[in-house]
Structures are given as C-alpha cells and as structure tokens.
Coordinates of C-alpha atoms in Angstrom, one line a residue:
Chain A
M1284 CA -56.7 -19.6 -55.3
P1285 CA -56.9 -22.3 -58.0
D1286 CA -57.2 -20.7 -61.4
R1287 CA -60.2 -22.7 -62.4
V1288 CA -62.4 -20.8 -60.0
H1289 CA -63.7 -17.7 -61.7
D1290 CA -63.9 -14.4 -59.9
A1291 CA -67.0 -12.7 -61.3
S1292 CA -65.6 -9.3 -60.4
S1293 CA -62.4 -9.7 -62.4
P1294 CA -62.5 -7.7 -65.6
G1295 CA -61.6 -10.5 -68.0
W1296 CA -64.3 -12.8 -66.9
R1297 CA -67.7 -13.1 -68.5
S1298 CA -70.6 -15.2 -67.4
P1299 CA -71.5 -17.9 -69.9
T1300 CA -75.1 -16.6 -69.9
A1301 CA -74.1 -13.0 -70.7
E1302 CA -73.4 -11.5 -74.1
A1303 CA -70.0 -10.3 -75.2
P1304 CA -69.5 -6.6 -74.3
L1305 CA -69.5 -5.6 -78.0
V1306 CA -72.7 -7.5 -78.7
K1307 CA -74.3 -5.9 -75.7
A1308 CA -73.2 -2.4 -76.7
L1309 CA -74.5 -3.0 -80.2
L1310 CA -77.9 -4.2 -79.0
I1311 CA -78.2 -1.2 -76.7
G1312 CA -77.1 1.1 -79.5
T1313 CA -79.6 -0.4 -81.9
A1314 CA -82.5 -0.1 -79.4
L1315 CA -81.6 3.5 -78.5
L1316 CA -81.3 4.5 -82.1
F1317 CA -84.6 2.9 -83.1
L1318 CA -86.4 4.5 -80.1
G1319 CA -84.7 7.8 -80.7
V1320 CA -85.7 8.1 -84.3
F1321 CA -89.3 6.8 -83.9
L1322 CA -90.2 8.2 -80.5
L1323 CA -87.9 10.9 -79.2
A1324 CA -87.4 12.8 -82.5
P1325 CA -91.2 13.4 -83.1
L1326 CA -91.6 14.5 -79.5
I1327 CA -88.7 17.0 -79.7
T1328 CA -89.9 18.2 -83.1
V1329 CA -93.3 19.2 -81.7
F1330 CA -91.7 21.6 -79.1
V1331 CA -89.0 22.9 -81.4
A1332 CA -91.5 23.7 -84.2
A1333 CA -93.9 25.3 -81.6
L1334 CA -91.2 27.7 -80.4
S1335 CA -89.6 28.2 -83.7
K1336 CA -90.9 31.8 -84.1
G1337 CA -90.3 32.7 -80.4
A1338 CA -92.3 32.5 -77.2
A1339 CA -94.5 35.6 -78.1
V1340 CA -95.8 34.0 -81.3
F1341 CA -96.3 30.7 -79.4
V1342 CA -98.4 32.4 -76.7
A1343 CA -100.4 34.5 -79.2
S1344 CA -101.3 31.5 -81.3
L1345 CA -102.6 29.7 -78.2
G1346 CA -104.8 32.8 -77.4
D1347 CA -106.7 32.4 -80.7
A1348 CA -110.4 32.3 -80.0
D1349 CA -111.0 29.1 -82.0
T1350 CA -108.1 27.3 -80.3
L1351 CA -109.4 28.4 -76.9
A1352 CA -112.8 27.0 -77.8
A1353 CA -111.2 23.8 -78.9
I1354 CA -109.4 23.5 -75.5
R1355 CA -112.7 24.1 -73.7
L1356 CA -114.5 21.5 -75.8
T1357 CA -111.7 18.9 -75.3
L1358 CA -111.9 19.4 -71.5
L1359 CA -115.7 19.2 -71.5
V1360 CA -115.7 16.0 -73.6
A1361 CA -113.1 14.3 -71.3
A1362 CA -115.0 15.5 -68.2
I1363 CA -118.1 13.5 -69.4
A1364 CA -116.5 10.5 -71.1
V1365 CA -113.9 9.6 -68.5
P1366 CA -116.3 9.5 -65.5
A1367 CA -118.9 7.6 -67.6
N1368 CA -116.3 4.9 -68.4
L1369 CA -115.1 5.0 -64.8
V1370 CA -118.5 4.1 -63.5
F1371 CA -118.9 1.4 -66.1
G1372 CA -115.4 0.0 -65.4
V1373 CA -116.1 -0.3 -61.7
A1374 CA -119.5 -1.8 -62.2
A1375 CA -118.2 -4.3 -64.9
A1376 CA -115.2 -5.3 -62.8
W1377 CA -117.4 -5.8 -59.7
A1378 CA -119.9 -8.0 -61.6
I1379 CA -117.1 -10.0 -63.3
A1380 CA -114.6 -10.3 -60.4
K1381 CA -117.0 -10.9 -57.4
Y1382 CA -119.4 -13.4 -59.0
E1383 CA -119.4 -16.7 -60.9
F1384 CA -121.8 -16.7 -63.8
R1385 CA -122.1 -18.2 -67.2
G1386 CA -121.0 -16.1 -70.2
K1387 CA -118.4 -14.3 -68.1
T1388 CA -115.6 -14.9 -70.6
L1389 CA -117.8 -13.6 -73.5
L1390 CA -118.6 -10.5 -71.5
T1391 CA -114.9 -9.8 -70.8
T1392 CA -114.0 -10.3 -74.4
L1393 CA -116.8 -7.9 -75.6
I1394 CA -115.5 -5.2 -73.2
D1395 CA -112.2 -5.3 -75.1
L1396 CA -113.9 -5.1 -78.5
P1397 CA -113.7 -1.3 -79.0
F1398 CA -109.9 -1.6 -79.0
S1399 CA -109.9 -3.7 -82.1
V1400 CA -112.3 -1.5 -84.0
S1401 CA -110.8 1.2 -86.3
P1402 CA -111.5 4.7 -84.8
V1403 CA -113.0 5.7 -88.1
V1404 CA -115.5 2.8 -87.9
A1405 CA -116.2 3.8 -84.3
G1406 CA -117.3 7.2 -85.6
L1407 CA -119.2 5.8 -88.5
I1408 CA -121.4 3.5 -86.4
Y1409 CA -122.9 6.6 -84.6
V1410 CA -123.4 8.4 -88.0
I1411 CA -125.3 5.3 -89.1
L1412 CA -127.4 5.4 -86.0
F1413 CA -127.9 9.1 -85.3
G1414 CA -126.9 10.9 -88.6
A1415 CA -129.4 12.7 -90.8
H1416 CA -129.7 9.6 -93.0
G1417 CA -129.3 7.2 -90.1
Y1418 CA -131.8 5.0 -88.5
L1419 CA -132.8 7.4 -85.8
G1420 CA -132.1 10.6 -87.8
P1421 CA -135.6 11.5 -88.9
W1422 CA -137.0 11.0 -85.3
L1423 CA -134.2 13.1 -83.8
N1424 CA -134.7 15.7 -86.4
A1425 CA -138.5 15.9 -85.7
H1426 CA -137.7 16.4 -82.0
N1427 CA -134.9 18.9 -82.7
I1428 CA -132.2 16.9 -81.1
Q1429 CA -128.8 17.0 -82.8
I1430 CA -126.2 14.3 -82.0
I1431 CA -124.0 14.0 -85.1
F1432 CA -122.0 17.2 -85.9
A1433 CA -122.6 18.3 -82.3
V1434 CA -121.2 17.8 -78.9
P1435 CA -123.2 14.6 -78.0
G1436 CA -121.8 12.8 -81.0
I1437 CA -118.2 13.7 -80.0
V1438 CA -118.8 12.5 -76.5
L1439 CA -120.3 9.2 -77.7
A1440 CA -117.4 8.6 -80.1
T1441 CA -114.9 9.4 -77.3
I1442 CA -116.7 7.1 -74.9
F1443 CA -116.5 4.3 -77.5
V1444 CA -112.7 4.5 -78.1
T1445 CA -111.9 4.8 -74.4
F1446 CA -114.5 2.2 -73.4
P1447 CA -112.2 -0.6 -72.1
F1448 CA -109.4 1.3 -70.3
V1449 CA -110.8 1.4 -66.7
A1450 CA -112.5 -2.0 -66.9
R1451 CA -109.5 -3.9 -68.3
E1452 CA -107.3 -2.5 -65.6
L1453 CA -109.8 -3.3 -62.8
I1454 CA -111.0 -6.7 -63.8
P1455 CA -107.7 -8.6 -63.4
L1456 CA -106.8 -6.6 -60.3
M1457 CA -110.1 -7.4 -58.5
Q1458 CA -110.0 -11.0 -59.7
K1459 CA -106.5 -11.3 -58.2
Q1460 CA -107.6 -9.8 -54.9
G1461 CA -110.5 -12.2 -54.5
S1462 CA -113.6 -11.6 -52.4
Q1463 CA -112.6 -12.5 -48.9
D1464 CA -112.3 -8.9 -47.7
E1465 CA -115.7 -8.1 -49.0
E1466 CA -117.2 -11.3 -47.5
A1467 CA -115.7 -10.4 -44.2
A1468 CA -117.1 -6.9 -44.3
I1469 CA -120.6 -8.2 -45.2
S1470 CA -120.6 -10.8 -42.5
L1471 CA -119.6 -8.1 -40.0
G1472 CA -122.8 -6.2 -41.0
A1473 CA -121.6 -3.7 -43.5
S1474 CA -123.9 -2.7 -46.3
G1475 CA -122.9 -3.3 -49.9
W1476 CA -122.3 0.3 -50.4
Q1477 CA -120.2 0.6 -47.2
T1478 CA -118.2 -2.5 -48.3
F1479 CA -117.4 -0.9 -51.6
L1480 CA -116.4 2.5 -50.2
R1481 CA -114.4 1.3 -47.2
V1482 CA -113.0 -2.1 -48.3
T1483 CA -112.9 -2.4 -52.1
L1484 CA -112.1 1.2 -53.1
P1485 CA -109.0 1.5 -50.9
N1486 CA -107.7 -1.8 -52.5
I1487 CA -108.2 -0.7 -56.0
K1488 CA -107.5 3.0 -55.9
W1489 CA -104.1 2.9 -57.6
G1490 CA -105.4 0.6 -60.3
L1491 CA -108.4 2.9 -60.8
M1492 CA -106.1 5.9 -61.1
Y1493 CA -104.0 4.1 -63.7
G1494 CA -107.0 3.2 -65.8
V1495 CA -108.4 6.8 -65.5
L1496 CA -105.0 8.2 -66.5
L1497 CA -104.8 6.2 -69.7
C1498 CA -108.5 6.7 -70.4
N1499 CA -108.1 10.5 -70.1
A1500 CA -105.0 10.6 -72.3
R1501 CA -106.9 8.9 -75.1
A1502 CA -110.1 10.9 -74.5
M1503 CA -108.3 14.2 -74.9
G1504 CA -106.2 13.0 -77.9
E1505 CA -108.7 11.0 -80.0
F1506 CA -108.8 12.1 -83.6
G1507 CA -110.2 9.6 -86.0
A1508 CA -113.5 8.7 -84.3
V1509 CA -114.2 12.4 -83.3
S1510 CA -113.3 13.6 -86.8
V1511 CA -116.0 11.5 -88.4
V1512 CA -118.8 12.8 -86.1
S1513 CA -117.7 16.4 -85.4
G1514 CA -118.6 18.2 -88.6
H1515 CA -115.5 20.5 -88.1
I1516 CA -117.5 23.6 -87.2
R1517 CA -114.8 26.1 -86.2
G1518 CA -115.2 27.4 -82.6
Q1519 CA -118.0 24.9 -82.0
T1520 CA -117.3 21.2 -82.7
N1521 CA -113.6 21.2 -83.0
T1522 CA -111.6 19.4 -80.3
M1523 CA -107.9 20.1 -79.8
P1524 CA -106.7 17.4 -82.3
L1525 CA -109.2 18.6 -84.9
Q1526 CA -108.1 22.2 -84.4
I1527 CA -104.5 21.1 -85.0
E1528 CA -105.5 19.5 -88.3
I1529 CA -107.3 22.6 -89.4
L1530 CA -104.4 24.9 -88.5
Y1531 CA -102.0 22.5 -90.2
N1532 CA -104.0 22.3 -93.4
D1533 CA -104.2 26.2 -93.3
Y1534 CA -100.4 26.3 -93.4
Q1535 CA -100.5 27.9 -89.9
W1536 CA -97.5 25.7 -88.9
V1537 CA -96.5 27.4 -85.7
A1538 CA -100.1 27.7 -84.4
A1539 CA -100.6 24.0 -85.2
F1540 CA -97.5 22.9 -83.4
A1541 CA -98.3 25.3 -80.5
A1542 CA -101.6 23.5 -80.0
A1543 CA -99.9 20.2 -80.5
S1544 CA -97.3 21.0 -77.9
L1545 CA -100.1 21.3 -75.3
L1546 CA -101.2 17.8 -76.1
A1547 CA -97.6 16.6 -76.2
L1548 CA -97.2 18.1 -72.7
L1549 CA -100.3 16.2 -71.6
A1550 CA -98.8 13.0 -73.0
L1551 CA -95.5 13.7 -71.0
V1552 CA -97.4 14.3 -67.8
T1553 CA -99.4 11.1 -68.4
L1554 CA -96.2 9.1 -68.9
V1555 CA -94.6 10.6 -65.8
V1556 CA -97.6 9.9 -63.6
K1557 CA -97.9 6.4 -65.1
S1558 CA -94.3 5.6 -64.4
V1559 CA -94.6 6.9 -60.8
L1560 CA -97.6 4.7 -60.3
E1561 CA -95.8 1.7 -61.7
W1562 CA -92.7 2.3 -59.6
R1563 CA -94.4 3.1 -56.3
F1564 CA -97.5 0.9 -56.5
G1565 CA -96.5 -1.7 -59.1
D1566 CA -97.8 -4.6 -56.9
E1567 CA -101.1 -2.8 -56.5
L1568 CA -101.7 -2.6 -60.2
A1569 CA -103.1 -5.5 -62.3
S1570 CA -99.9 -5.8 -64.3
V1571 CA -97.0 -3.5 -64.6
H1572 CA -96.1 -3.3 -68.2
R1573 CA -98.5 -4.7 -70.6
Chain B
M45 CA -125.6 -36.6 -59.9
G46 CA -129.0 -38.2 -59.1
A47 CA -131.7 -37.2 -56.7
I48 CA -130.7 -36.9 -53.0
A49 CA -132.8 -39.0 -50.7
I50 CA -133.1 -37.9 -47.1
Q51 CA -134.8 -40.2 -44.7
P52 CA -135.3 -39.0 -41.1
A53 CA -136.1 -41.8 -38.7
G54 CA -139.7 -42.9 -38.9
V55 CA -140.7 -40.6 -41.7
K56 CA -141.3 -41.8 -45.3
P57 CA -138.5 -40.9 -47.7
V58 CA -138.5 -37.4 -49.1
V59 CA -136.9 -37.0 -52.5
I60 CA -135.4 -33.6 -53.3
Q61 CA -134.8 -33.1 -57.0
P62 CA -131.6 -31.2 -57.7
A63 CA -132.2 -27.8 -59.4
A64 CA -130.8 -27.2 -62.9
R65 CA -127.3 -25.8 -62.8
P66 CA -127.9 -22.2 -61.8
W67 CA -126.9 -19.4 -64.3
R68 CA -125.0 -17.8 -61.5
Q69 CA -123.6 -19.2 -58.3
P70 CA -124.9 -17.7 -55.1
S71 CA -122.8 -15.1 -53.3
V72 CA -123.1 -13.2 -50.1
I73 CA -121.8 -10.0 -51.7
P74 CA -124.7 -7.8 -52.8
G75 CA -124.9 -5.7 -56.0
F76 CA -124.8 -8.3 -58.8
G77 CA -128.1 -7.2 -60.3
L78 CA -127.1 -3.5 -60.2
T79 CA -123.6 -3.8 -61.5
F80 CA -124.3 -6.5 -64.1
G81 CA -127.4 -4.8 -65.3
F82 CA -125.6 -1.4 -65.6
A83 CA -122.6 -2.9 -67.3
M84 CA -124.7 -4.8 -69.8
T85 CA -127.0 -1.9 -70.6
Y86 CA -124.0 0.5 -71.1
L87 CA -122.1 -2.1 -73.2
S88 CA -125.2 -2.6 -75.4
L89 CA -126.0 1.1 -75.9
I90 CA -122.4 2.2 -76.6
V91 CA -120.9 -0.8 -78.4
L92 CA -123.2 -3.6 -79.4
I93 CA -126.3 -1.8 -80.8
P94 CA -124.2 0.7 -82.8
I95 CA -122.1 -2.1 -84.3
A96 CA -125.2 -4.1 -85.0
A97 CA -126.7 -1.0 -86.8
L98 CA -123.6 -0.9 -89.1
I99 CA -124.0 -4.5 -90.0
L100 CA -127.7 -4.1 -90.5
R101 CA -127.1 -1.2 -92.8
T102 CA -124.8 -3.3 -94.9
T103 CA -127.5 -6.0 -95.3
E104 CA -129.5 -3.4 -97.2
L105 CA -127.1 -3.8 -100.0
S106 CA -127.5 -6.8 -102.3
W107 CA -124.5 -9.1 -102.6
Q108 CA -123.9 -7.8 -106.1
Q109 CA -123.8 -4.2 -105.0
Y110 CA -121.6 -5.1 -102.1
W111 CA -119.2 -7.0 -104.3
E112 CA -119.1 -4.1 -106.8
I113 CA -118.0 -1.7 -104.0
A114 CA -115.6 -4.1 -102.4
S115 CA -113.9 -5.1 -105.6
S116 CA -113.6 -1.6 -107.0
E117 CA -110.0 -0.6 -107.9
R118 CA -109.8 2.2 -105.4
V119 CA -111.0 0.1 -102.5
I120 CA -108.7 -2.7 -103.3
A121 CA -105.7 -0.3 -103.7
A122 CA -106.6 1.2 -100.3
L123 CA -106.9 -2.1 -98.6
R124 CA -103.7 -3.3 -100.1
L125 CA -101.8 -0.3 -98.9
S126 CA -103.3 -0.5 -95.4
F127 CA -102.5 -4.2 -95.1
G128 CA -99.1 -4.1 -96.8
A129 CA -97.8 -1.1 -94.8
S130 CA -99.3 -2.6 -91.6
L131 CA -97.6 -6.0 -92.1
L132 CA -94.3 -4.3 -92.9
A133 CA -94.5 -2.0 -89.9
A134 CA -95.4 -4.9 -87.6
T135 CA -92.4 -6.8 -88.9
I136 CA -90.1 -3.9 -88.3
N137 CA -91.5 -3.6 -84.8
A138 CA -91.1 -7.3 -84.2
V139 CA -87.4 -7.1 -85.0
F140 CA -86.5 -3.9 -83.3
G141 CA -89.1 -4.3 -80.6
L142 CA -87.5 -7.6 -79.6
V143 CA -84.1 -5.9 -79.4
A144 CA -85.6 -3.0 -77.3
A145 CA -87.5 -5.4 -75.0
W146 CA -84.3 -7.5 -74.5
V147 CA -82.2 -4.5 -73.7
L148 CA -84.7 -3.0 -71.3
A149 CA -85.3 -6.4 -69.5
R150 CA -81.6 -7.5 -69.3
Y151 CA -79.2 -4.6 -69.4
D152 CA -78.4 -1.6 -67.3
F153 CA -77.5 1.7 -69.0
P154 CA -77.8 5.4 -68.2
F155 CA -81.3 6.9 -68.3
K156 CA -82.8 3.4 -68.6
R157 CA -86.0 4.4 -66.6
I158 CA -86.6 7.3 -68.9
V159 CA -86.1 5.2 -72.0
D160 CA -88.4 2.6 -70.5
A161 CA -91.1 5.2 -69.8
I162 CA -90.9 6.7 -73.3
V163 CA -91.7 3.4 -75.0
D164 CA -95.3 4.1 -74.0
L165 CA -95.3 7.5 -75.8
P166 CA -97.4 6.2 -78.8
F167 CA -100.1 5.2 -76.3
A168 CA -100.1 8.7 -74.7
L169 CA -99.3 11.0 -77.6
P170 CA -102.4 11.9 -79.6
T171 CA -102.2 10.5 -83.1
A172 CA -102.7 13.8 -84.8
V173 CA -99.7 15.2 -83.0
A174 CA -97.6 12.2 -83.9
G175 CA -98.8 12.6 -87.5
I176 CA -97.7 16.3 -88.0
A177 CA -94.5 15.7 -86.1
L178 CA -93.4 12.7 -88.2
T179 CA -94.4 14.7 -91.3
A180 CA -92.2 17.6 -90.1
I181 CA -89.3 15.2 -89.7
F182 CA -89.6 13.4 -93.0
D183 CA -90.7 16.2 -95.2
R184 CA -88.1 16.6 -98.0
N185 CA -87.4 20.2 -96.7
A186 CA -86.8 19.0 -93.2
W187 CA -83.5 17.7 -91.7
V188 CA -84.0 13.9 -91.9
G189 CA -86.2 14.1 -95.0
S190 CA -83.6 16.2 -96.9
T191 CA -80.8 13.8 -96.0
L192 CA -82.8 10.8 -97.2
D193 CA -83.9 12.8 -100.3
A194 CA -80.2 13.1 -101.2
F195 CA -80.1 9.3 -101.4
G196 CA -83.2 9.3 -103.6
I197 CA -85.5 8.1 -100.8
Q198 CA -88.7 10.0 -100.3
V199 CA -90.5 9.1 -97.1
A200 CA -93.2 11.7 -96.7
Y201 CA -96.3 11.4 -99.0
T202 CA -95.3 7.9 -100.1
W203 CA -96.0 4.4 -98.9
I204 CA -92.8 4.6 -96.8
G205 CA -94.2 7.5 -94.9
V206 CA -97.4 5.4 -94.2
T207 CA -95.1 2.6 -92.9
V208 CA -93.2 5.0 -90.7
A209 CA -96.4 6.3 -89.0
L210 CA -97.7 2.7 -88.5
T211 CA -94.3 1.7 -87.0
F212 CA -94.6 4.5 -84.5
I213 CA -98.1 3.5 -83.5
G214 CA -97.4 -0.3 -83.1
L215 CA -94.0 -0.1 -81.3
P216 CA -95.2 -0.3 -77.7
F217 CA -97.4 -3.4 -78.4
V218 CA -94.4 -5.5 -79.2
V219 CA -92.1 -4.2 -76.5
R220 CA -94.7 -4.3 -73.8
T221 CA -95.8 -7.9 -74.6
L222 CA -92.2 -9.2 -74.7
Q223 CA -90.6 -7.3 -71.9
P224 CA -92.3 -9.1 -68.9
V225 CA -91.8 -12.5 -70.6
I226 CA -88.1 -11.9 -71.1
A227 CA -87.7 -10.8 -67.5
E228 CA -89.4 -14.0 -66.3
I229 CA -87.1 -16.4 -68.3
D230 CA -85.6 -18.9 -65.9
R231 CA -81.8 -18.1 -66.1
E232 CA -81.1 -21.8 -65.2
I233 CA -82.1 -23.0 -68.6
E234 CA -79.6 -20.7 -70.1
E235 CA -76.9 -21.9 -67.7
A236 CA -77.9 -25.5 -68.6
A237 CA -77.5 -24.6 -72.3
A238 CA -74.1 -23.1 -71.6
T239 CA -73.0 -26.1 -69.6
L240 CA -74.0 -28.4 -72.4
G241 CA -71.7 -26.4 -74.7
A242 CA -74.1 -24.2 -76.6
G243 CA -72.6 -20.8 -77.6
R244 CA -74.5 -17.7 -76.7
W245 CA -76.2 -17.3 -80.1
R246 CA -77.1 -21.0 -80.3
A247 CA -78.6 -20.8 -76.7
F248 CA -80.6 -17.7 -77.8
V249 CA -82.0 -19.3 -80.9
R250 CA -82.6 -22.8 -79.5
V251 CA -83.4 -22.2 -75.8
I252 CA -84.5 -18.6 -75.2
L253 CA -86.4 -17.7 -78.4
P254 CA -88.9 -20.6 -78.6
P255 CA -90.7 -19.7 -75.3
L256 CA -90.7 -16.0 -76.4
L257 CA -92.5 -16.8 -79.7
P258 CA -96.1 -16.7 -78.4
A259 CA -95.5 -13.2 -76.9
L260 CA -93.7 -12.1 -80.0
L261 CA -96.5 -13.3 -82.2
T262 CA -99.1 -11.7 -79.9
G263 CA -97.2 -8.4 -80.0
Y264 CA -96.9 -8.6 -83.8
V265 CA -100.6 -9.2 -84.2
L266 CA -101.6 -6.5 -81.8
A267 CA -99.4 -4.0 -83.6
L268 CA -100.9 -5.2 -86.9
A269 CA -104.4 -4.8 -85.6
R270 CA -103.8 -1.3 -84.4
A271 CA -102.0 -0.3 -87.6
V272 CA -104.7 -1.6 -90.0
G273 CA -107.3 0.7 -88.5
E274 CA -105.0 3.6 -87.8
Y275 CA -106.1 7.0 -89.2
G276 CA -104.8 10.1 -87.3
S277 CA -101.1 9.6 -87.5
V278 CA -101.1 8.4 -91.1
I279 CA -103.2 10.9 -93.0
F280 CA -100.7 13.8 -92.5
I281 CA -97.7 11.9 -93.8
A282 CA -99.5 9.8 -96.4
G283 CA -100.3 12.6 -98.9
N284 CA -103.6 10.8 -99.5
I285 CA -103.3 10.3 -103.3
P286 CA -106.1 8.0 -104.5
Y287 CA -104.9 4.6 -105.7
K288 CA -101.5 5.3 -104.3
T289 CA -101.2 6.6 -100.7
E290 CA -104.8 6.4 -99.6
I291 CA -105.5 4.1 -96.7
A292 CA -108.7 2.2 -96.2
P293 CA -109.9 4.2 -93.1
L294 CA -109.5 7.5 -95.1
L295 CA -111.6 6.0 -97.9
I296 CA -114.4 5.5 -95.4
V297 CA -114.2 9.2 -94.4
I298 CA -114.1 10.3 -98.0
R299 CA -117.2 8.2 -98.8
L300 CA -119.0 9.7 -95.8
T301 CA -118.2 13.3 -96.8
E302 CA -119.7 12.4 -100.2
F303 CA -122.8 11.2 -98.3
D304 CA -122.2 7.8 -99.9
Y305 CA -123.3 5.8 -96.9
S306 CA -123.4 2.5 -98.8
G307 CA -119.8 2.9 -99.9
A308 CA -118.7 3.9 -96.4
T309 CA -120.5 1.0 -94.7
A310 CA -119.3 -1.6 -97.2
V311 CA -115.6 -0.6 -96.7
A312 CA -116.2 -0.4 -92.9
T313 CA -117.6 -3.9 -92.7
I314 CA -114.6 -5.2 -94.6
M315 CA -112.4 -3.5 -92.0
L316 CA -114.6 -4.8 -89.2
A317 CA -114.3 -8.4 -90.5
I318 CA -110.5 -8.0 -90.7
S319 CA -110.5 -6.7 -87.0
F320 CA -112.6 -9.6 -85.9
A321 CA -110.3 -12.1 -87.7
I322 CA -107.2 -10.6 -86.1
F323 CA -109.0 -10.6 -82.7
L324 CA -109.7 -14.3 -83.2
V325 CA -106.1 -15.0 -84.2
I326 CA -104.8 -13.3 -81.0
N327 CA -107.1 -15.5 -78.9
L328 CA -105.9 -18.6 -80.8
I329 CA -102.3 -17.8 -80.3
Q330 CA -102.8 -17.3 -76.6
A331 CA -104.8 -20.6 -76.3
W332 CA -101.9 -22.4 -78.2
A333 CA -99.3 -20.8 -75.9
R334 CA -101.1 -21.9 -72.8
R335 CA -101.3 -25.4 -74.1
K336 CA -97.7 -25.5 -75.1
F337 CA -95.8 -23.4 -72.6
G338 CA -98.4 -23.1 -69.8
N339 CA -98.5 -19.3 -69.9
A340 CA -100.2 -16.7 -71.9

C-alpha cells in the first residue's frame, strides 16, 4: 500500500476534521466537571442530606401531618392545573395547526408569554386581580369567595406558569403532520370528534405525553408564583416546595431535605421518562432536544 | 385582481365582485369555532386580563410617584444585582454550555446518555430544591464551601452565590439550543477548511463558530431571561441582605407582604418591561439568523 493513503483505523492517524486526543480529553473533562459541580452535586446533596440522620428519621419526617398535607395539596393542584392546560394545549394546537387565519403568529407568540414572565410577577397579577385590595377583591369578599391565600389562587398561579408546555409541544408537531389525514377521515364521513379521537390523537399521543410530563414537573415544583398567592398557612395552603422552605427556615434540615428528596425523585423520574420518550419516539415528537 | 366576468352563451354578462380577503381560509375540518374560541377565552382569562390588570394598576400612580419608587436606592440595587448576576451567569453558561454541547454532539464517552439526560435537570428539579441543595454545598460549613472559604472566597450569602444559582437555572437553555445546531453542521465545510490548510482551531473560529452564533446568542438570551426573573433557587443562597444580596423579584414579594401594592406593581412593571424587551431581542436574533443563515 502506498504510504500516502491513510488507514483510518491505524492508531497514529487522525482525521483533519477531528481534534487532537488531548484537546478532546480536555474538552470532555471540562464539560463533565462543569456539569458535575452544577448539576450532579446538588442532586446528590439532596439525597445525602435527607438520609444523613438515618432512614428512620427520614421516614418520620415525611410522616409529619403538615408535610402530608403539603403532599396532598401538591397532588391536588397538579391534578387540576395539568388537565386544564392539556385541554387548552390541544384546542390551541388544533386551531393553529389545522387552519389558516390572520393573527396566527401573534397568537402563537402570546401562548409563549408566561415563560418570559417572572414567577413572582405571575403570582402578583392574581393578587392585583383577586386580592383583598385587588380589583375584584371587594366583590369576592361580599360573596364569601376566597381566591388569594387559598387553593384557587394556587391553582391559578400554577396554571399560569405551566401554561405553554403542552401547546408549544403540540403546535409544531401538528403543523409538521399537516391536515391530510384529517381531511381524508372527514371525506370518508367521520365526524369531527371521531376524527380527533381515531386519527389525530394516535398521531400526537407521544408529543402529548411529553408536554404533559414537563407540565406536571413544573406544576408540582413551582415555588415563586405559588409563594406569592399562598399565604403560607401551615397544613392548608402550603404546597411541597413551600413546606420545604418553611422546614428549612425552621432549621429542620433533615425534614426539609427529606421533603426535597421526594421532589428530586420526581425530577429524576421525569428525566428518565423524558429520555425514554426521546429515544424511542424521537421522530414522533416535535423536536428532540430544544 | 379585478372583478371576474362570466358570460354564458346568450345571457347578459354577470359580474361577480370578489369578496374581501377572508379573515380565515375555508377548511373542511370542523371545530375551528370551538377550539379557537376556547383557546382565546382561556388565554384571555389566565394570561392577558391579569397582565392587563397589573399594567392598569400601575397607571394609577403618577409619573412622579412611579419614578420615585423606580429610582429609590433599594430598587436600583436590587435591579443591578439581578441584572449583573444574570449577565454573568449567562456568560458562564455560554462558555461552558458551548463546550458541553460540543462534547455531547461530537464525542463518545462512557455514560454519555446519562450525562445528556441530566443536562435537563434544572428544567425538572423544583427551584426550591435546587436552592437549598446549592446552599448546602456552598455554605462555609459544608465541603465545597469550606474549601473555598480557605481561599477567602465566600459563595453562599454573597453575590457569587446568586450567580451560582442563576448559572444552574440557565444551563440547559444554552446547551439545548446549541446541541442540535452543532449536530447538523455539514462536515464537508470542515473538510474544505482542512483541505485549504486551516488548522483545527482556525477552522473552528472561522468556519464552525459563525453559523453557531445565532443559536449561541439565542441560548444566552434565553438563559438571561430566565435568570432575571428567577426567585426560588436564589433566595436560599442569596442571604437576602437589603442593598447587597436582595434580588428584584424578592423585593416585589417584600413590598407585597408590607401591603405596599404600589411599590410591588412598580417594580413588577419594570421587570415585565425587561422581559418583553428580552422577548423582542430573541425574536430579532431569530429573524436575523433566518436572513443570514437560512435557519432559526
């Protein structure tokens, strides 16, 4: 063999479009160190701190009445907020992806708006509207309806911060898939509802799951917006993240981290399911990795 | 387009005027009224009307009152910290996020899938959990904190701590905007650069980096936007000393607990204006990138 022809498998040869092994190792090392310090270390710390006084203390601190109430409230809030945003996401994606109308770009932009608003401001807008000194406060008070410092306010704030998740996953997905399938179904005599259930839903089910997954993770973990509207009444209006704050500020370290470890576990499950969805059904999602 | 004239044989011409351009093009698929109506109603009730209420509330202040609140020393200190730390955190993320995205898109190494999955942790981990965990790491009595303390660096309860928390929060934005763009780079242009005699570093700076810039900028601005408004992960590690380590969102909360609605709304509208400005910048970057590189 003439020596000018490179054999890519020979150890001394390096492609001209690849980095030197040392540079490559350095880059990988830098990335792993950075991700290790900023991501892995906090995650491990949560579990180590939660179990630092042993499993018995861990279990006992989770059995605290206020913590259990916080878990129940968090589940309740997510059980209302996630389906509400799911229905909205499907409706908005249907309207935007299946039809041509003026102002569509504006509508798509407005749906993303809650993501660029600070969580604290998200809570504040409902206090301005429904709080005791808010625009509707006197009327609500006269009719004995409490929204702020009560569960409805927490649900509203959670809906706001998780608003775009399902819609922004479904809109590009349904736009990419087009309307031919639905038009065929309609022309064969299916009703609109049948078309949605039998044709559209199977096409978008993984994207829908993906959106719901992320929506749920944020709904159960939201802190800032919920903190503003909750009123922090122990055992009544504290969600899990708020309960963690209270325990932490009470110097109940282990209890705080025990509660935090449950949410960290939820985050891990979310990441695992998300990765599985991306690996298995990547081409049925709007965009893997955004 | 003018009027269409149809003239069947033996009948006098009928002129059909074209209708004005319809607001919506006809479609055989049913459900527009229902889905559009529901989406608009829900969007208005949850997002648009409450935000309008906040803006309306601010208009109850005179310009002079508004200016007094906005220019007070404590508000300015809080905004400066929120902005300064966010800019710094976004810059750290732009540098290390680029390295991480490059490594994940180009190289193979053990546990790569796990590393790739964990990049999204800040999206999934509740901010309060991140906040207490970072504080536990960087507190001067904890392992990393005590080591840094030996070098005279205090992270927790200083502006450095605020930056650390904001770096955590913004990290996935940079990596996830860059990663697909790096993966899609046409290897042939790198080969062409190599053939023409460019070294690897020169090829990176002159050939690879320019088309990455829009994505890098978008990731930077997204991380910045998230960091400016961030609350949960910061307040634990910040120490929250007025004028020193008090971020702007916390100031809104403090004003609210004092029932100072005017103070809270004034700061909130400043934050909102900043958010909208950043939002606009992202859209401008993407429009520019589409013109220049033909992709978003």
